[in-house]
Amino acid sequence: MKMSELSPAILVIEDEPPLQKFLQATLSSQGYQIISSVTGKDGLMQAASRQPDLIILDLGLPDMDGIEVTRQLREWSAIPIIVVSARGKEQDKVMALDVGADDYLTKPFGVGELLARVRVAIRHAAAAKQETGDPVFTVGDLRVDLLHRQVFVADQQVHLTPNQFKLLTVLVKNAGKVLTHRQLLKEVWGPFITQENHYLRVYMNQLRQKLEADPSRPKYLLTEPGVGYRLVVEVA
Ligand code: CA
């Protein structure tokens, strides 16, 4: 049965007792309902039976790989997944994102970072459910009208090339979520050049030149080092 509509339910799949405890205490203090699980197998079962609004998934679980848990979940579910990985395990994080995780946290992380990621993931999932959602995306001074293919910065129209617009569209449709280099390359240039990270760097720089007040210190189009890029949904 689905839990109360008023307070979102979060399934925490984490085998380390201190971290499980920290996540439970922090999230329940914000009013979220918590379902906890310490193995991948049980986590998958809980996800199916309880239908949480968000899953926080540790990648290092005793019985199965968190990447495999993500892959299995994505066969039947679009519930947002935030993966938790150890420092130095960048490759695992990227693999989890490639198979469908929405975001990640690197241990150790603070309360502020955790809650911000949780809010964005839940909001993104709610927006995705509304299929007829607003085709206009706004953050700070940036406004992207997907329907009319127009982009404005502080009410001034900005002209983008078709590929620049395509890249921006993918980011807008996934706003708030981190997208890996591979995902972005595949969406914009197709499945055969997923290794060409420099294409992406060039186009991202062009977009920043056109959209950011200070392209060297972007506010909207953020770099996720070693992982990919993220278009923010709120300006810090
Ligand atoms: Ca672990």
XYZ file of C-alpha atoms and ligand atoms in Angstrom:
237
model
C 0.000 0.000 0.000
C 1.170 3.482 -0.819
C 2.060 5.556 2.206
C 0.550 8.903 3.074
C 0.565 11.392 0.199
C 1.533 14.151 2.567
C 4.919 12.984 3.729
C 7.101 11.281 1.152
C 8.471 7.850 2.017
C 12.172 7.176 1.567
C 13.649 3.704 1.361
C 17.188 3.657 2.773
C 19.252 0.669 1.598
C 22.457 0.856 3.637
C 24.311 -1.849 5.564
C 26.511 0.297 7.807
C 24.677 0.846 11.114
C 26.054 4.356 11.843
C 25.163 5.630 8.391
C 21.767 3.917 8.394
C 21.106 5.560 11.766
C 22.277 8.991 10.577
C 20.081 8.816 7.483
C 17.032 7.686 9.453
C 17.434 10.367 12.122
C 18.120 13.204 9.666
C 15.357 12.346 7.230
C 12.679 11.564 9.813
C 13.411 14.862 11.577
C 12.347 16.537 8.305
C 9.059 14.649 8.306
C 9.949 11.973 5.775
C 8.747 8.440 6.439
C 11.631 5.986 6.474
C 11.741 2.382 5.371
C 15.097 0.768 6.037
C 16.851 -2.144 4.531
C 20.374 -3.520 4.983
C 20.684 -5.772 1.922
C 20.122 -5.372 -1.804
C 17.706 -8.269 -2.010
C 15.516 -7.003 0.814
C 15.757 -3.468 -0.590
C 14.380 -4.609 -3.945
C 11.499 -6.366 -2.181
C 10.724 -3.332 -0.047
C 10.814 -1.086 -3.105
C 8.252 -3.287 -4.836
C 5.928 -3.746 -1.869
C 6.079 -0.265 -0.314
C 6.494 1.893 -3.440
C 8.573 4.641 -1.794
C 8.929 8.128 -3.298
C 12.726 7.953 -3.216
C 15.450 5.367 -2.694
C 18.815 6.100 -1.098
C 21.092 3.251 -2.081
C 24.559 2.389 -0.819
C 26.677 0.935 -3.628
C 28.646 -1.352 -1.312
C 26.126 -3.849 0.034
C 26.913 -7.248 1.573
C 24.811 -9.424 -0.728
C 24.796 -7.664 -4.069
C 26.287 -4.776 -5.982
C 24.348 -1.492 -5.761
C 24.797 -1.080 -9.523
C 22.957 -4.369 -10.012
C 20.234 -3.206 -7.594
C 19.837 -0.035 -9.687
C 19.696 -2.027 -12.919
C 17.012 -4.364 -11.528
C 14.960 -1.492 -10.114
C 15.023 0.316 -13.443
C 13.473 -2.699 -15.178
C 10.149 -1.855 -13.594
C 10.396 1.403 -11.691
C 11.141 5.095 -12.197
C 11.404 5.832 -8.448
C 14.277 8.312 -8.065
C 17.495 6.745 -6.779
C 20.307 8.582 -5.008
C 23.373 6.379 -4.719
C 25.872 6.646 -1.888
C 29.446 5.775 -2.734
C 32.774 5.774 -0.974
C 35.393 8.326 -1.928
C 37.685 6.965 -4.629
C 34.943 4.823 -6.168
C 34.119 7.327 -8.923
C 33.753 4.613 -11.525
C 30.997 2.859 -9.519
C 29.129 6.115 -9.189
C 29.287 6.775 -12.930
C 28.165 3.211 -13.703
C 25.194 3.554 -11.337
C 24.203 6.841 -13.029
C 24.592 5.261 -16.461
C 22.159 2.471 -15.550
C 19.576 4.925 -14.269
C 20.403 6.342 -10.835
C 19.400 10.013 -10.528
C 22.040 11.446 -8.278
C 24.827 10.577 -5.880
C 26.356 11.433 -2.555
C 29.985 10.735 -1.726
C 30.805 9.660 1.834
C 31.196 11.505 4.095
C 28.411 13.981 3.296
C 26.707 16.583 5.438
C 23.084 17.103 6.413
C 22.661 20.142 4.133
C 23.910 18.306 1.081
C 21.770 15.249 1.832
C 18.568 17.233 2.287
C 19.160 19.353 -0.813
C 19.646 16.253 -2.977
C 16.553 14.591 -1.474
C 14.367 17.652 -2.094
C 15.489 17.969 -5.707
C 14.997 14.255 -6.452
C 11.491 14.197 -4.991
C 10.519 17.397 -6.776
C 11.925 16.138 -10.063
C 9.920 12.913 -9.767
C 6.730 14.849 -9.014
C 7.287 17.124 -12.032
C 7.985 14.133 -14.295
C 4.614 12.621 -13.324
C 2.809 15.653 -14.702
C 3.170 14.787 -18.369
C 1.494 18.003 -19.504
C 3.977 20.030 -17.450
C 4.997 23.555 -18.283
C 7.277 23.597 -21.345
C 9.007 26.671 -19.942
C 11.917 26.091 -17.592
C 13.117 28.962 -15.420
C 16.002 29.274 -12.991
C 17.488 32.608 -11.906
C 17.706 34.821 -15.020
C 17.584 31.878 -17.398
C 14.372 30.966 -19.219
C 14.122 28.126 -21.731
C 10.926 27.707 -23.726
C 11.059 24.186 -25.141
C 7.838 24.576 -27.121
C 8.944 27.663 -29.049
C 12.644 26.731 -28.933
C 13.580 30.070 -27.416
C 16.134 30.885 -24.752
C 16.299 34.086 -22.727
C 18.754 35.471 -20.208
C 17.330 38.376 -18.224
C 14.623 38.782 -20.906
C 17.200 39.073 -23.711
C 16.809 36.362 -26.326
C 19.903 34.217 -26.845
C 20.509 32.397 -30.115
C 21.804 28.850 -29.939
C 22.956 26.497 -32.681
C 20.867 23.323 -33.138
C 23.361 21.173 -31.208
C 23.695 23.711 -28.417
C 19.909 23.763 -28.119
C 19.734 19.973 -28.180
C 22.251 19.733 -25.350
C 20.399 22.371 -23.341
C 17.085 20.556 -23.935
C 18.473 17.305 -22.514
C 19.707 19.209 -19.457
C 16.371 21.017 -19.018
C 14.393 17.776 -19.251
C 16.616 16.359 -16.520
C 17.057 19.569 -14.527
C 18.363 18.982 -11.035
C 19.692 15.581 -11.975
C 23.323 14.795 -12.701
C 23.863 13.474 -16.223
C 26.978 11.483 -17.056
C 29.231 12.293 -20.021
C 28.050 9.078 -21.666
C 24.349 9.909 -21.234
C 24.765 13.412 -22.637
C 26.855 12.311 -25.612
C 24.364 9.578 -26.424
C 21.371 11.933 -26.238
C 22.930 14.681 -28.327
C 25.262 12.941 -30.781
C 23.934 9.379 -30.813
C 25.194 6.045 -29.472
C 28.488 5.838 -31.380
C 30.553 8.589 -29.860
C 30.017 8.067 -26.172
C 33.767 8.324 -25.483
C 34.275 11.775 -26.987
C 34.137 13.827 -23.798
C 35.882 16.762 -25.476
C 32.811 17.373 -27.731
C 30.869 17.890 -24.593
C 33.439 20.202 -23.038
C 33.447 22.379 -26.156
C 29.647 22.635 -26.329
C 29.275 23.137 -22.605
C 31.753 26.016 -22.783
C 29.782 27.543 -25.661
C 26.542 27.273 -23.674
C 28.179 28.838 -20.647
C 29.513 31.710 -22.769
C 25.967 32.412 -23.905
C 24.021 31.734 -20.708
C 26.230 32.462 -17.730
C 27.104 35.916 -16.388
C 30.588 34.586 -15.558
C 31.289 31.497 -17.698
C 34.325 30.566 -15.604
C 32.173 30.446 -12.471
C 28.880 29.002 -13.732
C 25.710 29.311 -11.656
C 23.415 27.182 -13.821
C 25.469 24.641 -15.735
C 27.574 22.929 -13.118
C 30.415 20.473 -13.661
C 30.283 17.296 -11.606
C 33.994 16.421 -11.569
C 34.752 13.056 -13.153
C 31.041 12.360 -13.655
C 29.237 14.818 -15.914
C 27.077 17.929 -15.679
C 24.000 19.196 -13.903
C 21.578 22.028 -14.657
C 20.471 23.421 -11.314
C 16.805 23.983 -10.426
C 17.550 26.693 -7.896
C 20.389 29.182 -7.673
C 22.436 28.906 -4.503
Ca 28.216 -0.376 2.657
